[in-house]
Coordinates of C-alpha atoms and ligand atoms in Angstrom, one line a residue:
X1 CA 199.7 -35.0 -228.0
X2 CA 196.3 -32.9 -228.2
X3 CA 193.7 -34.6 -230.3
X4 CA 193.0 -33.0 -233.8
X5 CA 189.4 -33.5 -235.1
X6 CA 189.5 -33.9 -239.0
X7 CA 186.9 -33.4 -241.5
X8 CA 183.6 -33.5 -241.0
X9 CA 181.5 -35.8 -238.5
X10 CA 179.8 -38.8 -238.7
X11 CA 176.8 -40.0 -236.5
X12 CA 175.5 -43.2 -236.0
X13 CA 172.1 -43.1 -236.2
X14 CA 170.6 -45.8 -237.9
X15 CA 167.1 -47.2 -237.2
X16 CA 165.8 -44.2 -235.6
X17 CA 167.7 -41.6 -233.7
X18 CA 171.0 -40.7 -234.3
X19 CA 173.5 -39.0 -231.5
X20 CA 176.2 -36.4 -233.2
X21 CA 179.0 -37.1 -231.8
X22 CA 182.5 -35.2 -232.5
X23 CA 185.4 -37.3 -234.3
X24 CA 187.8 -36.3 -231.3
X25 CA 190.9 -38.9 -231.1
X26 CA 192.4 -39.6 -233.9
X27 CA 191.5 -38.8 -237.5
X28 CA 190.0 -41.7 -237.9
X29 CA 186.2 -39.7 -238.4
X30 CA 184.4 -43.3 -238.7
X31 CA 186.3 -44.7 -235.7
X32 CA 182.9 -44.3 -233.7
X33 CA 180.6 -45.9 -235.6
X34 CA 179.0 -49.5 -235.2
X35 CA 181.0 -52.0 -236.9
X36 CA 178.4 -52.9 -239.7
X37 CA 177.8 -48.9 -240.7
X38 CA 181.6 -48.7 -240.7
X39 CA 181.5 -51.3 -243.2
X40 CA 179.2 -49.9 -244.9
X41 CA 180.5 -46.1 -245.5
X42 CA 184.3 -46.9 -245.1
X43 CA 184.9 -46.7 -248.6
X44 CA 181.8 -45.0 -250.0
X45 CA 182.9 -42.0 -251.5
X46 CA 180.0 -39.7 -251.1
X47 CA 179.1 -41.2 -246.9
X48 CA 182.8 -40.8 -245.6
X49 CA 184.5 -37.7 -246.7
X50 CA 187.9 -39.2 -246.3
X51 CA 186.8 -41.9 -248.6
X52 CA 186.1 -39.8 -251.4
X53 CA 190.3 -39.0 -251.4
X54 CA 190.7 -42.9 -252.0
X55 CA 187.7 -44.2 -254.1
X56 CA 185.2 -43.6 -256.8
X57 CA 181.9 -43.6 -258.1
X58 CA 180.3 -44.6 -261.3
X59 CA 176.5 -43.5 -262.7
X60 CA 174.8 -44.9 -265.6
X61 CA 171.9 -42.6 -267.1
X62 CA 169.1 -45.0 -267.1
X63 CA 166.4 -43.4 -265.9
X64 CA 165.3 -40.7 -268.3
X65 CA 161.4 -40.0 -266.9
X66 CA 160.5 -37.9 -263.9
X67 CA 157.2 -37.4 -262.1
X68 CA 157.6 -34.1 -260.5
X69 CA 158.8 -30.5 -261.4
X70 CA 161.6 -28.6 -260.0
X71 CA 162.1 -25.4 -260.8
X72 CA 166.0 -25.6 -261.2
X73 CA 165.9 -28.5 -263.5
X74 CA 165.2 -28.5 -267.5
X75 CA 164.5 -31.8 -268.8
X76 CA 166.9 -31.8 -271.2
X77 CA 170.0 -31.4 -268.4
X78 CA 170.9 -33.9 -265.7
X79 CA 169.0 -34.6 -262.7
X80 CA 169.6 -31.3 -260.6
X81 CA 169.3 -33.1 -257.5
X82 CA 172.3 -35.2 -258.3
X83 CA 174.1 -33.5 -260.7
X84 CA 175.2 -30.4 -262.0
X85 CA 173.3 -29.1 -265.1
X86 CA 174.7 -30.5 -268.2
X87 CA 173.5 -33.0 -270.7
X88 CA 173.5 -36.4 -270.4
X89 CA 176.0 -37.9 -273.1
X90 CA 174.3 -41.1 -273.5
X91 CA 171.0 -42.6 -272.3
X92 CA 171.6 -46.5 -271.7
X93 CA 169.4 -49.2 -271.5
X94 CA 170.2 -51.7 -268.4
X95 CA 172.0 -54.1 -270.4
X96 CA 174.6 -51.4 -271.8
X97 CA 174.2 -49.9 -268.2
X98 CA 175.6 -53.2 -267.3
X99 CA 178.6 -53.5 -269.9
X100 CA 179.7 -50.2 -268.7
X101 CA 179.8 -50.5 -265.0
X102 CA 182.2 -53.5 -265.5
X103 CA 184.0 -52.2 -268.1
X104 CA 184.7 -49.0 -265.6
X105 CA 185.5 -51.1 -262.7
X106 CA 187.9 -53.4 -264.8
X107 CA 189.9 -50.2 -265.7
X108 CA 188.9 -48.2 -262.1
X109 CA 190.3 -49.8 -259.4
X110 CA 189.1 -47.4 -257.3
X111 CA 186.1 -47.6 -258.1
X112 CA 183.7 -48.9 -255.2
X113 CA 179.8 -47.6 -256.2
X114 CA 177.2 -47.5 -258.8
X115 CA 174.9 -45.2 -258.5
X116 CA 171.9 -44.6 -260.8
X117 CA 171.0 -40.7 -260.4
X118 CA 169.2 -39.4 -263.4
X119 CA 168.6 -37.9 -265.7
X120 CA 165.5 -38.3 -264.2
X121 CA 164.2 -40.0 -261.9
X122 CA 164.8 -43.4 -260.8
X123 CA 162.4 -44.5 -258.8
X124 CA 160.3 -43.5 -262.1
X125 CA 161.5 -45.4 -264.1
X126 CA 161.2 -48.2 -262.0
X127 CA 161.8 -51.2 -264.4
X128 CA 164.9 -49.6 -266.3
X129 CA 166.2 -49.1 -262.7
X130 CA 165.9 -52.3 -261.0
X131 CA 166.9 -54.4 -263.8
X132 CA 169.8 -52.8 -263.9
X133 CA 170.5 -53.9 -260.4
X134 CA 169.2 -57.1 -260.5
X135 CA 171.7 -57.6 -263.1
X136 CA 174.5 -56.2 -261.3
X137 CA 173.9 -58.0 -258.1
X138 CA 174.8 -61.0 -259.7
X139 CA 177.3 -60.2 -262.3
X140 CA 179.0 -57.5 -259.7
X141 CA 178.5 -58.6 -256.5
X142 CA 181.7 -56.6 -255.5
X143 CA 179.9 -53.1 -256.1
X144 CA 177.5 -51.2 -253.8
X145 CA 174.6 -49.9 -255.1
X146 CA 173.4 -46.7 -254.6
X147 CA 170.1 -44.9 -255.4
X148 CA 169.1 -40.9 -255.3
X149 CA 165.5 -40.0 -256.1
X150 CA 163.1 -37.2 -255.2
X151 CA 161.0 -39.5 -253.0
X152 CA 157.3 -39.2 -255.0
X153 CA 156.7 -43.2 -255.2
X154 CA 159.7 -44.5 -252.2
X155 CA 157.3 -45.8 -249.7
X156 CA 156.2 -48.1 -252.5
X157 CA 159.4 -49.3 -253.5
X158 CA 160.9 -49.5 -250.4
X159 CA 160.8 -53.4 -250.3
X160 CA 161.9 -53.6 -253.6
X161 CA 164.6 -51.5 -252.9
X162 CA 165.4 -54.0 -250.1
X163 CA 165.7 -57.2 -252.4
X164 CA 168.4 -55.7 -254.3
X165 CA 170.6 -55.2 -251.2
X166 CA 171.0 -51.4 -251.6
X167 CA 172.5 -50.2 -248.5
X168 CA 172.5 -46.3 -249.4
X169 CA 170.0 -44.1 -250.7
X170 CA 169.5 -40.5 -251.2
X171 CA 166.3 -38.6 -251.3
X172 CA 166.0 -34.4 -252.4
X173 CA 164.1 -33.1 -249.4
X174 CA 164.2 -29.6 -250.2
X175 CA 161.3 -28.8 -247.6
X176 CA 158.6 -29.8 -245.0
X177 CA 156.5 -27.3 -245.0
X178 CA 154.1 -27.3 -248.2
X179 CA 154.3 -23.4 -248.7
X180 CA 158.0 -23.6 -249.4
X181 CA 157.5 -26.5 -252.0
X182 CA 154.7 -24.7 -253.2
X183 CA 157.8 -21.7 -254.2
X184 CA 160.3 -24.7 -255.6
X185 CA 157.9 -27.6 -257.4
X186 CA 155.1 -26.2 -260.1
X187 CA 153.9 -29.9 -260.0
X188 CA 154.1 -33.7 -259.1
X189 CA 152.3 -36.2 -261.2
X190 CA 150.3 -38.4 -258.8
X191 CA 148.0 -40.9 -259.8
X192 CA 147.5 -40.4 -263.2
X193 CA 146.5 -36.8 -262.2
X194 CA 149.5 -33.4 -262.5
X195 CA 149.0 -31.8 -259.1
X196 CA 149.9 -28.6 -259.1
X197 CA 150.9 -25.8 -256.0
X198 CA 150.6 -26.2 -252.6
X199 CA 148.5 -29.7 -253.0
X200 CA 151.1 -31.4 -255.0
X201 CA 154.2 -30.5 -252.7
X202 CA 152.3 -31.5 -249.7
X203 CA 151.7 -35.1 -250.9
X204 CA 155.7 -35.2 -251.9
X205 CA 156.8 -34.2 -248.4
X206 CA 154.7 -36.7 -247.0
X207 CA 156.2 -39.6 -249.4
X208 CA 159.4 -38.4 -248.6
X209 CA 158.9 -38.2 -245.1
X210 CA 157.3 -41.7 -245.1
X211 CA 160.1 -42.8 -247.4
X212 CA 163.1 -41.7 -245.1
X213 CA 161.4 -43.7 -242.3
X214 CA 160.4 -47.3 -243.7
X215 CA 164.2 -47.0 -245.1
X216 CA 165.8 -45.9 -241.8
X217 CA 163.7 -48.4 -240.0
X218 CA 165.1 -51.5 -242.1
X219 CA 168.8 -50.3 -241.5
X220 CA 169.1 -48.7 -245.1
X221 CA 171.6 -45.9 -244.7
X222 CA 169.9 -42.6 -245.6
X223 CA 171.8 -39.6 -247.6
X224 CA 169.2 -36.2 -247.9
X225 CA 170.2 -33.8 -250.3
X226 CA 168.6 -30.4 -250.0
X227 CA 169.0 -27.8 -252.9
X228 CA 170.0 -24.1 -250.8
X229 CA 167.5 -21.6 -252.7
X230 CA 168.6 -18.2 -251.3
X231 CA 165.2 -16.4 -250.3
X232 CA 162.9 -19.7 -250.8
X233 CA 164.0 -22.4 -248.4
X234 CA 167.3 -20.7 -247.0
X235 CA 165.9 -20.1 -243.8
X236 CA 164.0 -23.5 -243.8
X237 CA 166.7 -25.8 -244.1
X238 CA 167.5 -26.1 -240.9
X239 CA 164.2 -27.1 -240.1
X240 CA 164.9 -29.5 -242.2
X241 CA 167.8 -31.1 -240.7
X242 CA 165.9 -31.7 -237.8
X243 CA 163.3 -33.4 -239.3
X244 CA 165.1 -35.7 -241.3
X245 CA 167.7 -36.2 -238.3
X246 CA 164.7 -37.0 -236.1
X247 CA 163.6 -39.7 -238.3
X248 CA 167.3 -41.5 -238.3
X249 CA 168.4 -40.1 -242.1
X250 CA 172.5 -40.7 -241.5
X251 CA 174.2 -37.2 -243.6
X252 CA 172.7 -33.7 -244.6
X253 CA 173.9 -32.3 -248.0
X254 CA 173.4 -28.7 -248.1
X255 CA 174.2 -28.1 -252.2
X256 CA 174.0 -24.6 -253.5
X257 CA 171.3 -24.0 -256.3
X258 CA 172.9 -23.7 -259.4
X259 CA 170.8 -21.2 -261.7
X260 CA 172.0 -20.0 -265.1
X261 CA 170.2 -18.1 -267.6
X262 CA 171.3 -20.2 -270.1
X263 CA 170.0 -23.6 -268.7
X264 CA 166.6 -22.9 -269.5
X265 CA 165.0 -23.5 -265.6
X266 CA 162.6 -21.5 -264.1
X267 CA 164.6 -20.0 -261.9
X268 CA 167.2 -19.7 -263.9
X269 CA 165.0 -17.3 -266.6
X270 CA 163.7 -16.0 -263.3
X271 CA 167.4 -14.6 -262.2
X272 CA 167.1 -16.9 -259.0
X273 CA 170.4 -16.1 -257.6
X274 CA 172.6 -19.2 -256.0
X275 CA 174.1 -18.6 -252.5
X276 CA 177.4 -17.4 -252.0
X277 CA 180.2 -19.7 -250.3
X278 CA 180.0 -18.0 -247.2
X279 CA 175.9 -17.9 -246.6
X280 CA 176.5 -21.7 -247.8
X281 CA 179.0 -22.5 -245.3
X282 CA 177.2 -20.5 -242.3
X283 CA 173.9 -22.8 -243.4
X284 CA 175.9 -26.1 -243.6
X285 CA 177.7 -25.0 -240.0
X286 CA 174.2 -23.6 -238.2
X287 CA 172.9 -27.9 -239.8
X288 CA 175.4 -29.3 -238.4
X289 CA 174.1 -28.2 -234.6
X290 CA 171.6 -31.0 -235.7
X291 CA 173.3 -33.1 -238.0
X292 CA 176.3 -34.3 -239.7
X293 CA 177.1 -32.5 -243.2
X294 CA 178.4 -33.2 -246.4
X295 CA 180.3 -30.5 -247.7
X296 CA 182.9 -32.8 -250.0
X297 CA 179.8 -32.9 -252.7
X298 CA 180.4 -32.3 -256.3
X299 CA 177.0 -31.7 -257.9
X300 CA 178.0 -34.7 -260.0
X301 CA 176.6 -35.4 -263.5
X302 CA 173.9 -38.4 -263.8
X303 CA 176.6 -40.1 -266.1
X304 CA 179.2 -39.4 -263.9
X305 CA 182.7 -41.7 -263.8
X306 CA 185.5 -41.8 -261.9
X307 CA 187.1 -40.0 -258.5
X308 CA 184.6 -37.1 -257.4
X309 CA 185.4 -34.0 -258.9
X310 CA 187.1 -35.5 -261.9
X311 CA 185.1 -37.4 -265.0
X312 CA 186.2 -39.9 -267.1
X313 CA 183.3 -40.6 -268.9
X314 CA 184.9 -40.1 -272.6
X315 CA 187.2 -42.8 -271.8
X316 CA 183.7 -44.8 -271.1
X317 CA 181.9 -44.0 -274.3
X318 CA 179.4 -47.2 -275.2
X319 CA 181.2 -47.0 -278.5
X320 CA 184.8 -47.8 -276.0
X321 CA 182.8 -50.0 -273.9
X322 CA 181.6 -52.4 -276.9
X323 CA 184.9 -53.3 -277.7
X324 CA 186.9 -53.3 -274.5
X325 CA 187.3 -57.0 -273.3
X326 CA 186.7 -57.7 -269.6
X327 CA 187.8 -60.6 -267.4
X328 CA 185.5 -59.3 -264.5
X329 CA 187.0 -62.0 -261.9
X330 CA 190.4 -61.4 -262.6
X331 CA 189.8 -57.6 -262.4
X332 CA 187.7 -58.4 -259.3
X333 CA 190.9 -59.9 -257.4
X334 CA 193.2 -56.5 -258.9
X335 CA 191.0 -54.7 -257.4
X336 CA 190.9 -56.3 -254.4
X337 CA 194.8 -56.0 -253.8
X338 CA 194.3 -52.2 -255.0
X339 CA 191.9 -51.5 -252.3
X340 CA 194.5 -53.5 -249.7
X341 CA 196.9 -51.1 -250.4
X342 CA 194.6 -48.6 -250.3
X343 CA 193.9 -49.1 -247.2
X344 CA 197.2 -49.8 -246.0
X345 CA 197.9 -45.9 -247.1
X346 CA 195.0 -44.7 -245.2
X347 CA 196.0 -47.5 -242.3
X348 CA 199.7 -45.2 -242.5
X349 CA 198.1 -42.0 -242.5
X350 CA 195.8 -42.4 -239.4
X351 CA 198.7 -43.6 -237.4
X352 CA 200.8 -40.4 -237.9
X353 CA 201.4 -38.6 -234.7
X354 CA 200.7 -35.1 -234.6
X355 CA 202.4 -32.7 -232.5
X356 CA 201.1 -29.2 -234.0
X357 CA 198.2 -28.6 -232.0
X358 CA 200.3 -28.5 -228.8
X359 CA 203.2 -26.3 -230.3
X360 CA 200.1 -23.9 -231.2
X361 CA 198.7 -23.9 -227.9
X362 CA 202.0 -23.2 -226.4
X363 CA 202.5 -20.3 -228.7
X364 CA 199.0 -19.0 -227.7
X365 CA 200.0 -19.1 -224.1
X366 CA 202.9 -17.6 -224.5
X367 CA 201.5 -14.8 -226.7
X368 CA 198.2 -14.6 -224.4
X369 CA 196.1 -14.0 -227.9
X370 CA 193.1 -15.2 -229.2
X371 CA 193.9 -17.0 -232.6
X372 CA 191.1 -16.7 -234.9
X373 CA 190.7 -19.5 -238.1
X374 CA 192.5 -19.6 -241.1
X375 CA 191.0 -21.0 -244.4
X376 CA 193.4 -22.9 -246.7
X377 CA 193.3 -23.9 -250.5
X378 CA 194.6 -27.5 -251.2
X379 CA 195.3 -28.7 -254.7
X380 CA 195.0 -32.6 -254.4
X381 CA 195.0 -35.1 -257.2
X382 CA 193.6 -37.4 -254.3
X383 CA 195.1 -39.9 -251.7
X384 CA 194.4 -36.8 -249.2
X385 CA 198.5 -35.8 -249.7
X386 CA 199.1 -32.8 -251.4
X387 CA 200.2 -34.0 -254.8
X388 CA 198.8 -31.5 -257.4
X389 CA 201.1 -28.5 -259.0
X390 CA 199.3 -25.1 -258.9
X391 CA 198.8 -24.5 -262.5
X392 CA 197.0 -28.3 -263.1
X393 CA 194.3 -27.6 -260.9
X394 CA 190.9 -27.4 -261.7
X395 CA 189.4 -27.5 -258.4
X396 CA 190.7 -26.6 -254.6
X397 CA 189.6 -28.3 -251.5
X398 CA 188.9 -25.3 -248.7
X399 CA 190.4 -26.4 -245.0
X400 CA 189.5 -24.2 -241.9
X401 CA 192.2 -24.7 -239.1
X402 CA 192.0 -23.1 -235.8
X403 CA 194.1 -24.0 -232.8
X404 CA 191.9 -26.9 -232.4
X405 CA 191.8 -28.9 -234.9
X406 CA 191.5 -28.7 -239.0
X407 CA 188.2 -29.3 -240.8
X408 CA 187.2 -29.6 -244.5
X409 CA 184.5 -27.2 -245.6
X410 CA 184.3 -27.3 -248.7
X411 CA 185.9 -26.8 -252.5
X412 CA 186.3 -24.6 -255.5
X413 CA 186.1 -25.3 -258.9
X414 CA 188.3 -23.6 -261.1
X415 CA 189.6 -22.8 -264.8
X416 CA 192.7 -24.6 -265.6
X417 CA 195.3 -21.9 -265.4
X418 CA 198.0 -24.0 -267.4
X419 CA 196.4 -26.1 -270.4
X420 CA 200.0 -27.0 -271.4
X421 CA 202.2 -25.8 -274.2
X422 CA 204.8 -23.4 -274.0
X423 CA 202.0 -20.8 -273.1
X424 CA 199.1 -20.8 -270.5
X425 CA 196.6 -19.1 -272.8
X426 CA 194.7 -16.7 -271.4
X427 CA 196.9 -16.9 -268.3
X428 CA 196.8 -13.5 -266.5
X429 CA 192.5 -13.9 -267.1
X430 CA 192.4 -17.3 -265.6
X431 CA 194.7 -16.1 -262.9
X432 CA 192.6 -13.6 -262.0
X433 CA 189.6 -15.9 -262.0
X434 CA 191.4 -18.3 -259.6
X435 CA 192.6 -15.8 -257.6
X436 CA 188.8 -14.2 -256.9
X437 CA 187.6 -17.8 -256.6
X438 CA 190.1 -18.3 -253.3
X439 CA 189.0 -14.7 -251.8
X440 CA 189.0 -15.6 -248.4
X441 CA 191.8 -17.7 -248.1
X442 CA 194.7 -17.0 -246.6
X443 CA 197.2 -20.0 -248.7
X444 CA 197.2 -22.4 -251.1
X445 CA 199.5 -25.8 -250.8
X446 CA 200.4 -27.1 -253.6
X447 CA 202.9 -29.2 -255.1
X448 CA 204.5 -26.6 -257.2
X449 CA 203.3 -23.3 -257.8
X450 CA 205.1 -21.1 -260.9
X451 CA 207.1 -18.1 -260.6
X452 CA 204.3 -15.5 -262.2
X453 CA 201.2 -17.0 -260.0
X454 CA 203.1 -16.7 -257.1
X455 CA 203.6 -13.3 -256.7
X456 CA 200.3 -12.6 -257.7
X457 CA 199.1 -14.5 -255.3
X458 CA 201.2 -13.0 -252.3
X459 CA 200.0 -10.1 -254.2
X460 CA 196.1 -10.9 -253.6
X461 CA 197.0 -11.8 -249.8
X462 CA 196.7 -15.7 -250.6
X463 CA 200.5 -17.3 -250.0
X464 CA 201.8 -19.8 -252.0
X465 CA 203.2 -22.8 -250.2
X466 CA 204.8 -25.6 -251.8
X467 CA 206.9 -27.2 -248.7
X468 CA 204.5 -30.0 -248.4
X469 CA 204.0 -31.7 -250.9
X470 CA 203.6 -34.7 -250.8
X471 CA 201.9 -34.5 -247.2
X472 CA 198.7 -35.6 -245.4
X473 CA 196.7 -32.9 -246.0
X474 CA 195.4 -32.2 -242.5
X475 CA 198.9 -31.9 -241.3
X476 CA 200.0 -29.6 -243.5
X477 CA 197.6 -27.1 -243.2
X478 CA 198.3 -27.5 -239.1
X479 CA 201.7 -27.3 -240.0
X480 CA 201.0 -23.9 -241.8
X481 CA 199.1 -22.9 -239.2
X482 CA 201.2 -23.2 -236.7
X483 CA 203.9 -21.4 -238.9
X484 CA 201.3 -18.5 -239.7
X485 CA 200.6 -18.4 -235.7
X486 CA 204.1 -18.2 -234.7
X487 CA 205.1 -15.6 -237.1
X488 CA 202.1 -13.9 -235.8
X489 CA 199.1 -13.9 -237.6
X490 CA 197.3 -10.5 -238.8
X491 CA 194.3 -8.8 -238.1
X492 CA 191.6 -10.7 -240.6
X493 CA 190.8 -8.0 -243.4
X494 CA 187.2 -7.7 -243.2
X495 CA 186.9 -6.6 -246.1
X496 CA 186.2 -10.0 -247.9
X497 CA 183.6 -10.0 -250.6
X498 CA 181.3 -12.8 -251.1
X499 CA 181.7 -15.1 -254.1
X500 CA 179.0 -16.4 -255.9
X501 CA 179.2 -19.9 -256.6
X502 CA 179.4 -20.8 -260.3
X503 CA 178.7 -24.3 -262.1
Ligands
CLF601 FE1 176.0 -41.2 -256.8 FE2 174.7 -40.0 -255.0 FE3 175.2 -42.5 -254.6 FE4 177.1 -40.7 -254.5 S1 176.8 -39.1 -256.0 S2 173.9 -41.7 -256.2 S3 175.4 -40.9 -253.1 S4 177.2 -42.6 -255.6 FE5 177.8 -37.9 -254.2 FE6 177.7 -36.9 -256.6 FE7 177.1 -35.4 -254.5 FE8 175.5 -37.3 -255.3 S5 179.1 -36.3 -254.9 S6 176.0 -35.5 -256.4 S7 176.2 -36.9 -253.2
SF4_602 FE1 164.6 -32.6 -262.5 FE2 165.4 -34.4 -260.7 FE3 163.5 -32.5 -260.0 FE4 162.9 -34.5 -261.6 S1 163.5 -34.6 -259.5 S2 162.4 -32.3 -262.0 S3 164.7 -34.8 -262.8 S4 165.7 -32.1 -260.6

């Protein structure tokens, strides 16, 4: 059997330097790590892309106050650096922050984190923050806490950060070099004193930069986010990487800047363009020389709940959360048996035996041809199997396969394209939508797919497959692969536009 790599990699690189080192073997992609960082981002959500197929996330919107200025965030819409603009429903204080975290993880049982995110940020708001996980620490021991902030005041916090046994924590690093903040932050408040230009975002990249290494040097598992700003820090950002690599941070999240008109930011007013999926993907893959990438990111909102990609947060209203009644320790032991099985499914998966790779390479030697990549739409409701029919998808994970292996780069969002009913509303315009959104690939898997989407996707050059559902993911898309291959796969039309990523 050849070895398939899957997904993206991991490193292990904490405390200072960090080796990248391929996932070869099995597709098992933590299989390398140390023991205790396995531990630590086996069933983190956001650190272990598999994860997030299997577990979930909560945040609660404590944190209202920020110090600095970015120009792609507007106060009165989450935390850009950790969320997708949008307002916050509710701002909590700790005590209902509390209620709500195990009110969620009584009715989640996938749920594994806490974050606090926004809608500012944290680490200003210093008091609403770490009560919050004073109190969970005790009341929800089960529950990792997690932390994202723009890194202004980290290197004093850092030991606090420590008491409270948070093992993961993100920090914005759009830059090292103060001419490119100078192009992305207006401001920081330092010291009583707004900063403005070049000044100001020379004294955040040294916090940050300080930050990233009094956390890394203490074992705390470090996530940087960078915002890609087509034009402004595009070219920089691989800089970055190596910076933040050098200093031990564990995962690089490239997100695309997401600029609207109608959000009110700077740049948005300003017609700052967001990247296209390809000039994203070629940025996340040229990073990756240096580091290991997230690409499974969902821009998530700072009151986020539930899988990524999905939110539950109406279900979670404090209104729904006053009356529910929890038994935490009972719900602690469901959950417990939930995760087992859990893990017994992913345990399952891992052991699968995959012969693809070879049947592709014998096909290849037999047709003496260079096989280029493929890219693949998945509809997934999660459990990495293919479980989710066409039309009830509102998002599509996007798999490259070559004859080596198959690797997740990155997803989609979409309109629903059937809303139930006897008729799919706007159909044919959501169709069309979805179909521009998947330019590029080459097939979508899916559980089911209707009658009328299919041939307008067979149409469009995308074929509908619905023979595996039900499977791992990764081997399908081999399996598709291997089919395509065999049946000879075409010239690639070069003729594929660029999509702009959307909110
Ligand atoms: Fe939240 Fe962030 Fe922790 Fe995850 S989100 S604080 S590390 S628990 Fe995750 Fe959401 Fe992307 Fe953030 S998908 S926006 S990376
Ligand atoms: Fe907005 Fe977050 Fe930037 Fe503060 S750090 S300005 S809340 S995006």
């Amino acid at each position: 059997m050849m070895e398939m790599n899957v997904t993206e990699q991991t490193t292990e690189n904490v405390g200072g330097g960090c080796s990248s080192s391929g996932c070869g073997g099995s597709n098992d992609q933590l299989s390398h790590l140390p023991e205790h960082i396995r531990e630590k981002v086996h069933d983190h959500p956001c650190y272990s892309e598999e994860a997030h197929h299997h577990y979930a996330r909560m945040h609660v919107a404590v944190a209202p106050a920020c110090n600095i200025q970015c120009h792609y965030c507007n106060r009165k819409y989450d935390c850009a650096n950790e969320s997708r603009p949008g307002v916050v429903s509710e701002l909590l204080t700790p005590d209902q922050a509390v209620k709500k975290v195990m009110a969620v993880a009584a009715n989640i049982p996938q749920m594994t984190v806490l974050g606090i995110a926004g809608p500012g940020d944290p680490l200003a708001n210093p008091e609403r923050t770490f009560d919050t996980f004073r109190q969970l620490t005790d009341k929800a021991p089960d529950i990792k806490l997690c932390v994202s902030t723009n890194g202004l005041t980290l290197p004093e916090q850092v030991e606090e950060l420590c008491k409270h046994n948070i093992d993961h924590v993100t920090i914005t690093i759009n830059c090292v070099d103060p001419d490119v903040g100078a192009r992305i932050y207006p401001w920081i408040f330092w010291n009583n004193c707004r900063i403005k230009g070049r000044k100001g975002a020379k004294i955040l990249i040294e916090q940050q930069q300080k930050g990233l290494q009094m956390l890394t040097d203490r074992g705390i598992l470090v996530k940087v986010n960078s915002v890609m700003i087509p034009g402004v820090n595009d070219q920089h950002l691989e800089e970055v990487s190596k910076v933040v690599k050098a200093k031990g941070a564990f995962l690089h999240n490239v997100m695309p800047l997401i600029a609207e008109t109608e959000h009110g930011t700077f740049y948005g007013v300003m017609g700052q363009r967001g990247p296209e999926y390809e000039e994203l993907q070629e940025l996340q893959d040229k990073c990756a020389g240096d580091m290991n990438m997230m690409r499974h990111c969902r821009q998530c909102r700072a009151d986020a709940v539930g899988m990524l990609g999905e939110d539950r947060g109406d279900e979670f209203t404090m209104d729904k959360v006053e009356v529910m009644e929890v038994d935490y320790e009972e719900a602690m032991r469901k959950r417990a048996d939930y995760h087992a099985s859990i893990e017994a499914n992913r345990d399952a998966q891992k052991n699968q035996t995959n012969e693809t790779f070879v049947s592709i390479s014998s096909i290849k030697l037999h047709k003496k041809k260079e096989l280029r990549p493929v890219l693949m739409a998945v509809a997934t409701s999660g459990g990495s199997v293919i479980n989710q029919h066409f039309g009830h998808a509102q998002e599509f994970l996007v798999y490259e396969a070559t004859e080596m292996d198959v690797r997740f780069i990155g997803h989609r969002k979409v309109d629903l394209y059937c809303s139930g009913g006897d008729t799919c509303g706007d159909a044919e315009t959501t169709l069309d939508k979805i179909i521009k959104t998947l330019k590029g690939c080459e097939a979508v898997l899916c559980s089911k797919v209707g009658y009328e989407p299919w041939e307008l996707l067979e149409e469009a050059g995308i074929q509908p497959n619905g023979e595996h559902a039900m499977e791992a993911i990764e081997d399908a898309v081999a399996a598709v692969y291997a089919e395509m291959v065999e049946a000879g796969l075409p010239d690639k039309d070069k003729s594929d536009a660029s999509i702009k990523i959307t909110a």
